[in-house]
Tab-separated table of C-alpha atoms in Angstrom:
chain	number	residue	atom	x	y	z
A	1	MET	CA	0.095	0.262	-0.331
A	2	ILE	CA	1.100	3.707	-0.505
A	3	LYS	CA	-0.052	6.622	1.444
A	4	ILE	CA	0.606	9.967	0.290
A	5	VAL	CA	0.407	12.287	3.480
A	6	ALA	CA	1.028	16.201	3.202
A	7	ASP	CA	0.552	19.628	5.167
A	8	SER	CA	-1.530	22.290	5.318
A	9	SER	CA	-0.317	24.241	2.543
A	10	THR	CA	-2.574	21.770	0.643
A	11	LEU	CA	-5.658	23.971	2.223
A	12	TYR	CA	-6.822	20.896	3.910
A	13	SER	CA	-8.209	20.629	7.165
A	14	ARG	CA	-7.090	17.086	8.939
A	15	GLU	CA	-10.802	15.822	7.998
A	16	GLU	CA	-11.080	17.189	4.991
A	17	ALA	CA	-8.135	15.298	4.529
A	18	LYS	CA	-8.920	11.979	5.708
A	19	LYS	CA	-12.001	12.365	3.546
A	20	ASN	CA	-9.969	11.795	0.127
A	21	HIS	CA	-7.741	9.818	1.775
A	22	LEU	CA	-4.923	11.820	2.659
A	23	ASP	CA	-3.482	12.736	5.749
A	24	ILE	CA	-2.121	16.131	6.867
A	25	ARG	CA	-0.158	17.659	9.397
A	26	PRO	CA	-0.719	21.479	10.312
A	27	LEU	CA	1.160	24.475	9.711
A	28	SER	CA	0.728	26.561	12.748
A	29	VAL	CA	0.304	30.603	13.772
A	30	THR	CA	1.751	32.481	16.261
A	31	ILE	CA	-0.123	35.164	17.846
A	32	ASN	CA	-0.401	37.143	20.896
A	33	ASN	CA	2.481	34.834	21.861
A	34	LYS	CA	0.273	31.904	21.623
A	35	SER	CA	0.490	29.343	18.721
A	36	TYR	CA	-2.163	27.621	17.123
A	37	LYS	CA	-2.616	24.862	14.386
A	38	GLU	CA	-4.120	26.321	11.493
A	39	LEU	CA	-7.898	24.887	11.020
A	40	GLU	CA	-7.923	22.845	14.377
A	41	GLU	CA	-7.232	25.650	16.625
A	42	LEU	CA	-7.498	28.850	14.731
A	43	THR	CA	-9.304	29.599	11.071
A	44	THR	CA	-8.613	32.258	8.848
A	45	GLU	CA	-11.436	34.894	10.034
A	46	GLY	CA	-10.801	34.370	13.368
A	47	LEU	CA	-6.963	35.545	12.666
A	48	VAL	CA	-8.406	38.063	10.930
A	49	GLU	CA	-9.919	38.814	13.799
A	50	MET	CA	-7.047	39.455	16.219
A	51	ILE	CA	-5.034	41.221	13.603
A	52	ASN	CA	-7.529	43.749	13.356
A	53	GLU	CA	-7.481	43.881	17.272
A	54	GLY	CA	-3.679	45.041	16.590
A	55	TYR	CA	-1.550	41.377	16.981
A	56	PHE	CA	0.700	40.525	14.363
A	57	PRO	CA	1.284	36.772	13.637
A	58	GLY	CA	4.119	34.780	12.235
A	59	SER	CA	3.909	31.095	10.863
A	60	SER	CA	5.752	27.914	11.551
A	61	GLN	CA	5.670	24.348	10.096
A	62	PRO	CA	4.601	21.266	11.749
A	63	SER	CA	6.781	20.172	14.078
A	64	ILE	CA	8.941	17.293	13.933
A	65	GLY	CA	7.416	15.162	16.476
A	66	ASP	CA	4.011	15.634	15.125
A	67	VAL	CA	5.894	14.329	11.746
A	68	VAL	CA	7.278	11.379	13.155
A	69	GLU	CA	3.743	10.699	14.254
A	70	MET	CA	2.332	10.146	10.750
A	71	TYR	CA	5.162	8.655	9.773
A	72	GLU	CA	4.806	5.947	12.051
A	73	LYS	CA	1.054	5.587	12.332
A	74	TYR	CA	2.097	3.879	8.844
A	75	PRO	CA	4.849	1.259	9.604
A	76	ASN	CA	4.227	-0.857	7.241
A	77	GLU	CA	3.180	1.063	4.443
A	78	GLU	CA	5.206	2.962	0.867
A	79	ILE	CA	4.636	6.372	2.331
A	80	ILE	CA	5.148	9.703	-0.307
A	81	ASN	CA	5.237	13.068	1.544
A	82	ILE	CA	4.448	15.707	-0.745
A	83	THR	CA	5.492	18.685	1.167
A	84	LEU	CA	5.503	23.419	1.186
A	85	ALA	CA	8.428	24.615	-1.454
A	86	ASP	CA	11.822	24.200	0.137
A	87	GLY	CA	13.009	27.765	1.125
A	88	LEU	CA	9.097	29.443	1.899
A	89	SER	CA	9.374	27.175	4.631
A	90	GLY	CA	11.234	24.260	6.756
A	91	THR	CA	8.424	21.970	5.995
A	92	TYR	CA	10.446	19.908	4.019
A	93	GLN	CA	13.446	20.143	6.026
A	94	SER	CA	11.518	19.300	8.787
A	95	ALA	CA	9.974	16.346	6.776
A	96	CYS	CA	13.106	14.532	5.588
A	97	MET	CA	14.217	14.566	9.541
A	98	ALA	CA	11.672	12.789	10.703
A	99	LYS	CA	12.104	10.716	8.071
A	100	SER	CA	15.979	9.744	9.806
A	101	MET	CA	14.151	9.309	13.096
A	102	VAL	CA	11.512	6.755	12.087
A	103	ASP	CA	12.894	2.565	11.739
A	104	HIS	CA	10.963	2.378	8.456
A	105	GLU	CA	12.799	5.152	6.246
A	106	GLU	CA	13.775	3.109	3.186
A	107	ASN	CA	9.461	3.293	2.741
A	108	ILE	CA	9.398	7.144	3.181
A	109	THR	CA	9.910	9.470	-0.336
A	110	VAL	CA	9.825	13.580	0.686
A	111	ILE	CA	8.931	15.490	-2.713
A	112	ASN	CA	9.068	19.049	-2.445
A	113	SER	CA	6.160	20.181	-4.449
A	114	LYS	CA	7.982	23.481	-5.503
A	115	THR	CA	4.427	25.430	-4.754
A	116	LEU	CA	1.789	26.239	-2.433
A	117	CYS	CA	-1.794	26.530	-1.521
A	118	GLY	CA	-4.174	25.298	-5.100
A	119	PRO	CA	-1.122	23.818	-6.547
A	120	HIS	CA	0.101	21.917	-4.158
A	121	ARG	CA	-3.585	20.459	-3.338
A	122	TYR	CA	-3.891	19.612	-7.026
A	123	LEU	CA	-0.352	17.572	-6.879
A	124	VAL	CA	-1.629	15.516	-3.721
A	125	ASP	CA	-5.327	15.093	-5.234
A	126	VAL	CA	-3.046	14.066	-8.133
A	127	ALA	CA	-0.651	11.534	-6.321
A	128	VAL	CA	-4.213	9.821	-4.689
A	129	LYS	CA	-5.895	9.299	-7.536
A	130	LEU	CA	-2.417	7.563	-9.173
A	131	VAL	CA	-2.209	5.235	-6.373
A	132	GLU	CA	-6.048	4.279	-6.167
A	133	ALA	CA	-5.480	4.087	-10.582
A	134	GLY	CA	-2.705	1.204	-9.618
A	135	LYS	CA	0.241	2.971	-10.248
A	136	THR	CA	3.949	2.194	-8.679
A	137	LYS	CA	5.489	4.339	-6.203
A	138	SER	CA	7.702	5.051	-8.483
A	139	GLU	CA	5.415	5.760	-10.771
A	140	VAL	CA	3.600	8.190	-8.476
A	141	VAL	CA	6.880	10.620	-7.603
A	142	SER	CA	7.904	10.571	-11.460
A	143	GLU	CA	4.189	12.160	-12.398
A	144	ILE	CA	4.524	14.443	-9.677
A	145	GLU	CA	7.956	15.764	-10.377
A	146	SER	CA	6.721	16.515	-13.360
A	147	LEU	CA	3.996	18.394	-12.926
A	148	ARG	CA	4.677	20.289	-10.180
A	149	GLU	CA	7.354	22.068	-12.925
A	150	THR	CA	4.248	23.672	-14.859
A	151	SER	CA	2.954	25.690	-11.779
A	152	THR	CA	3.074	29.412	-11.531
A	153	SER	CA	1.913	31.424	-8.610
A	154	PHE	CA	0.905	35.069	-8.175
A	155	LEU	CA	0.021	37.442	-4.558
A	156	ILE	CA	-1.198	40.567	-4.483
A	157	PRO	CA	-1.146	41.825	-1.082
A	158	LYS	CA	-3.738	44.375	0.107
A	159	ASP	CA	-1.012	45.688	2.202
A	160	PHE	CA	2.470	46.361	2.266
A	161	ASP	CA	3.507	46.031	5.386
A	162	TYR	CA	3.248	42.569	5.217
A	163	LEU	CA	6.011	42.744	2.484
A	164	VAL	CA	7.978	44.889	4.290
A	165	ARG	CA	7.510	42.920	7.674
A	166	GLY	CA	8.582	39.321	5.683
A	167	GLY	CA	11.593	40.694	4.961
A	168	ARG	CA	10.576	41.357	0.639
A	169	LEU	CA	10.592	44.837	0.105
A	170	SER	CA	12.075	47.845	2.042
A	171	PRO	CA	10.513	49.819	4.832
A	172	LEU	CA	11.487	52.733	2.179
A	173	VAL	CA	9.629	51.226	-1.004
A	174	GLY	CA	6.895	49.778	0.979
A	175	ARG	CA	6.383	53.178	2.515
A	176	ILE	CA	6.077	54.902	-1.286
A	177	GLY	CA	4.105	52.103	-2.578
A	178	GLY	CA	1.370	52.404	0.217
A	179	LEU	CA	1.143	56.166	0.291
A	180	VAL	CA	0.085	56.450	-3.709
A	181	LYS	CA	-1.704	53.522	-3.392
A	182	LEU	CA	0.287	51.749	-5.345
A	183	VAL	CA	-0.582	47.481	-5.554
A	184	PRO	CA	2.158	45.456	-5.826
A	185	VAL	CA	1.895	42.025	-7.439
A	186	MET	CA	5.039	39.188	-6.187
A	187	THR	CA	5.486	36.210	-7.753
A	188	LEU	CA	7.109	33.133	-6.857
A	189	SER	CA	10.467	32.629	-8.161
A	190	GLU	CA	11.879	30.015	-10.997
A	191	ASP	CA	13.400	27.883	-8.545
A	192	SER	CA	10.734	28.526	-6.296
A	193	THR	CA	12.262	29.078	-2.898
A	194	ARG	CA	10.908	32.680	-2.158
A	195	LEU	CA	9.312	35.092	-3.542
A	196	GLU	CA	9.745	38.208	-5.336
A	197	LYS	CA	8.224	41.063	-6.866
A	198	PHE	CA	6.384	40.789	-10.051
A	199	ALA	CA	5.394	44.198	-10.885
A	200	THR	CA	3.908	47.308	-9.223
A	201	LYS	CA	0.392	48.627	-10.791
A	202	ARG	CA	-2.035	52.033	-9.660
A	203	THR	CA	-5.172	49.768	-9.674
A	204	PHE	CA	-6.077	46.141	-8.638
A	205	LYS	CA	-7.417	45.686	-12.262
A	206	LYS	CA	-4.292	46.501	-14.047
A	207	ALA	CA	-2.266	44.012	-11.925
A	208	ILE	CA	-5.063	40.967	-12.499
A	209	GLN	CA	-4.022	41.933	-16.584
A	210	ALA	CA	-0.885	41.914	-15.761
A	211	ILE	CA	-1.235	38.386	-14.329
A	212	CYS	CA	-2.639	37.109	-17.294
A	213	ASP	CA	-0.678	38.732	-19.681
A	214	ASP	CA	1.999	36.644	-17.873
A	215	LEU	CA	0.031	33.297	-18.213
A	216	ILE	CA	-0.826	33.735	-21.434
A	217	ALA	CA	2.655	34.183	-22.636
A	218	LYS	CA	3.633	31.054	-20.799
A	219	GLY	CA	0.986	28.969	-22.002
A	220	VAL	CA	-1.529	28.750	-19.738
A	221	ASN	CA	-4.304	27.818	-21.892
A	222	ASP	CA	-7.583	25.158	-20.853
A	223	GLU	CA	-5.587	22.541	-20.532
A	224	TYR	CA	-4.645	24.489	-17.326
A	225	LYS	CA	-6.778	24.964	-13.992
A	226	ILE	CA	-6.155	28.083	-12.317
A	227	TYR	CA	-6.906	28.731	-8.383
A	228	ILE	CA	-7.558	32.390	-6.571
A	229	SER	CA	-7.408	32.165	-3.110
A	230	HIS	CA	-7.844	35.109	-0.790
A	231	ALA	CA	-7.892	36.148	2.634
A	232	CYS	CA	-11.287	37.143	3.883
A	233	ASP	CA	-11.987	38.864	0.830
A	234	GLU	CA	-14.886	36.693	-1.686
A	235	GLU	CA	-15.925	39.402	-3.547
A	236	LEU	CA	-11.754	40.713	-4.440
A	237	ALA	CA	-11.602	36.935	-5.510
A	238	MET	CA	-14.602	37.074	-7.359
A	239	GLU	CA	-13.356	40.169	-9.404
A	240	THR	CA	-10.470	38.433	-9.752
A	241	LYS	CA	-11.847	35.369	-11.704
A	242	ASP	CA	-14.070	37.495	-13.819
A	243	ILE	CA	-10.689	39.101	-14.770
A	244	ILE	CA	-9.138	35.728	-15.439
A	245	ILE	CA	-12.252	34.190	-17.170
A	246	LYS	CA	-12.425	36.705	-19.955
A	247	ASN	CA	-8.815	37.139	-20.626
A	248	ILE	CA	-8.146	33.041	-21.393
A	249	GLU	CA	-10.868	31.098	-22.875
A	250	SER	CA	-12.425	28.269	-21.246
A	251	ILE	CA	-10.243	27.982	-18.498
A	252	GLU	CA	-10.860	26.254	-14.971
A	253	THR	CA	-11.234	28.212	-11.947
A	254	GLU	CA	-11.457	27.670	-8.266
A	255	VAL	CA	-11.756	30.290	-5.410
A	256	MET	CA	-11.146	29.078	-2.660
A	257	LEU	CA	-10.387	30.849	0.832
A	258	LEU	CA	-6.496	31.011	1.936
A	259	THR	CA	-5.534	29.146	5.415
A	260	PRO	CA	-4.259	31.204	8.282
A	261	VAL	CA	-0.643	30.793	7.643
A	262	PHE	CA	-0.525	32.274	4.228
A	263	THR	CA	-2.783	34.856	5.329
A	264	ALA	CA	-0.365	35.386	8.408
A	265	GLN	CA	2.057	35.500	5.050
A	266	GLY	CA	-0.119	38.385	2.679
A	267	GLY	CA	-2.521	39.798	5.335
A	268	PRO	CA	-5.848	40.117	5.249
A	269	GLY	CA	-7.712	40.505	2.149
A	270	CYS	CA	-4.728	39.365	-0.221
A	271	ILE	CA	-5.246	37.029	-3.064
A	272	ALA	CA	-3.188	34.322	-4.889
A	273	VAL	CA	-3.052	33.665	-8.319
A	274	GLN	CA	-2.149	29.725	-9.705
A	275	ALA	CA	-2.315	27.742	-12.281
A	276	ILE	CA	-0.829	24.301	-13.270
A	277	LYS	CA	-1.563	22.123	-15.699
A	278	LYS	CA	-4.525	19.591	-15.306
A	279	HIS	CA	-3.715	15.906	-15.513
A	280	ASP	CA	-5.541	13.352	-17.169
A	281	ILE	CA	-6.261	11.711	-14.127
A	282	LEU	CA	-8.145	14.510	-12.928
A	283	LYS	CA	-9.888	15.721	-16.484
């Protein structure tokens, strides 16, 4: 038997994951000097309420102990752990360290998804279906490693402060951007280890248009799926979806709520736009 496991970057709670034959370990948010496991001890809405009260959050990966516990649940199974992108978090490194701490480490393969959120969710969904279709472990790993290379990600934060505090923009640029009401667009770097500046636009619509233009230039078409994820601003997410479907004909989209960890990183009201090529097994 092959067991697919991952972390809550997939936007799956542990309970939702069980229904999809997955095992998930939650990422954590620290706020007001207390740590919370996301989607178990803290919702996105609850986090936004605390931020509005003046608290600033931080985030962390699942503890190595939690990952070891998850591995030990499946001593006689082949395990494939598909983690949040290495570099954006220590989750991949923790998963590898935990592997070395169990007796059946030779049965465990850790895959760096090189992505997060929507495409990460898609990768684990594909992996589960490949296992159900009778694929071998090496076949599943090969398919996932190939598919992950087709993903691309953009983030539009509503508040420059989150990029400044995260070290992704200088304080001076952040102040200037905030004063003139610019809309920053960040993208996942080519090596998938960090967010970097993609563009700065005068309006939100122009920012989404710039993303659409880049996706089209990269060959994104109806063979792809686009995830639009938001931090408690569904109206803005739907506006984003409308612009995208006007630009990319017959594109499949899904609107999702970001988890607390990614709300902490992008800030309340942020919008993520991500694309990944569809796999035949989920078409």
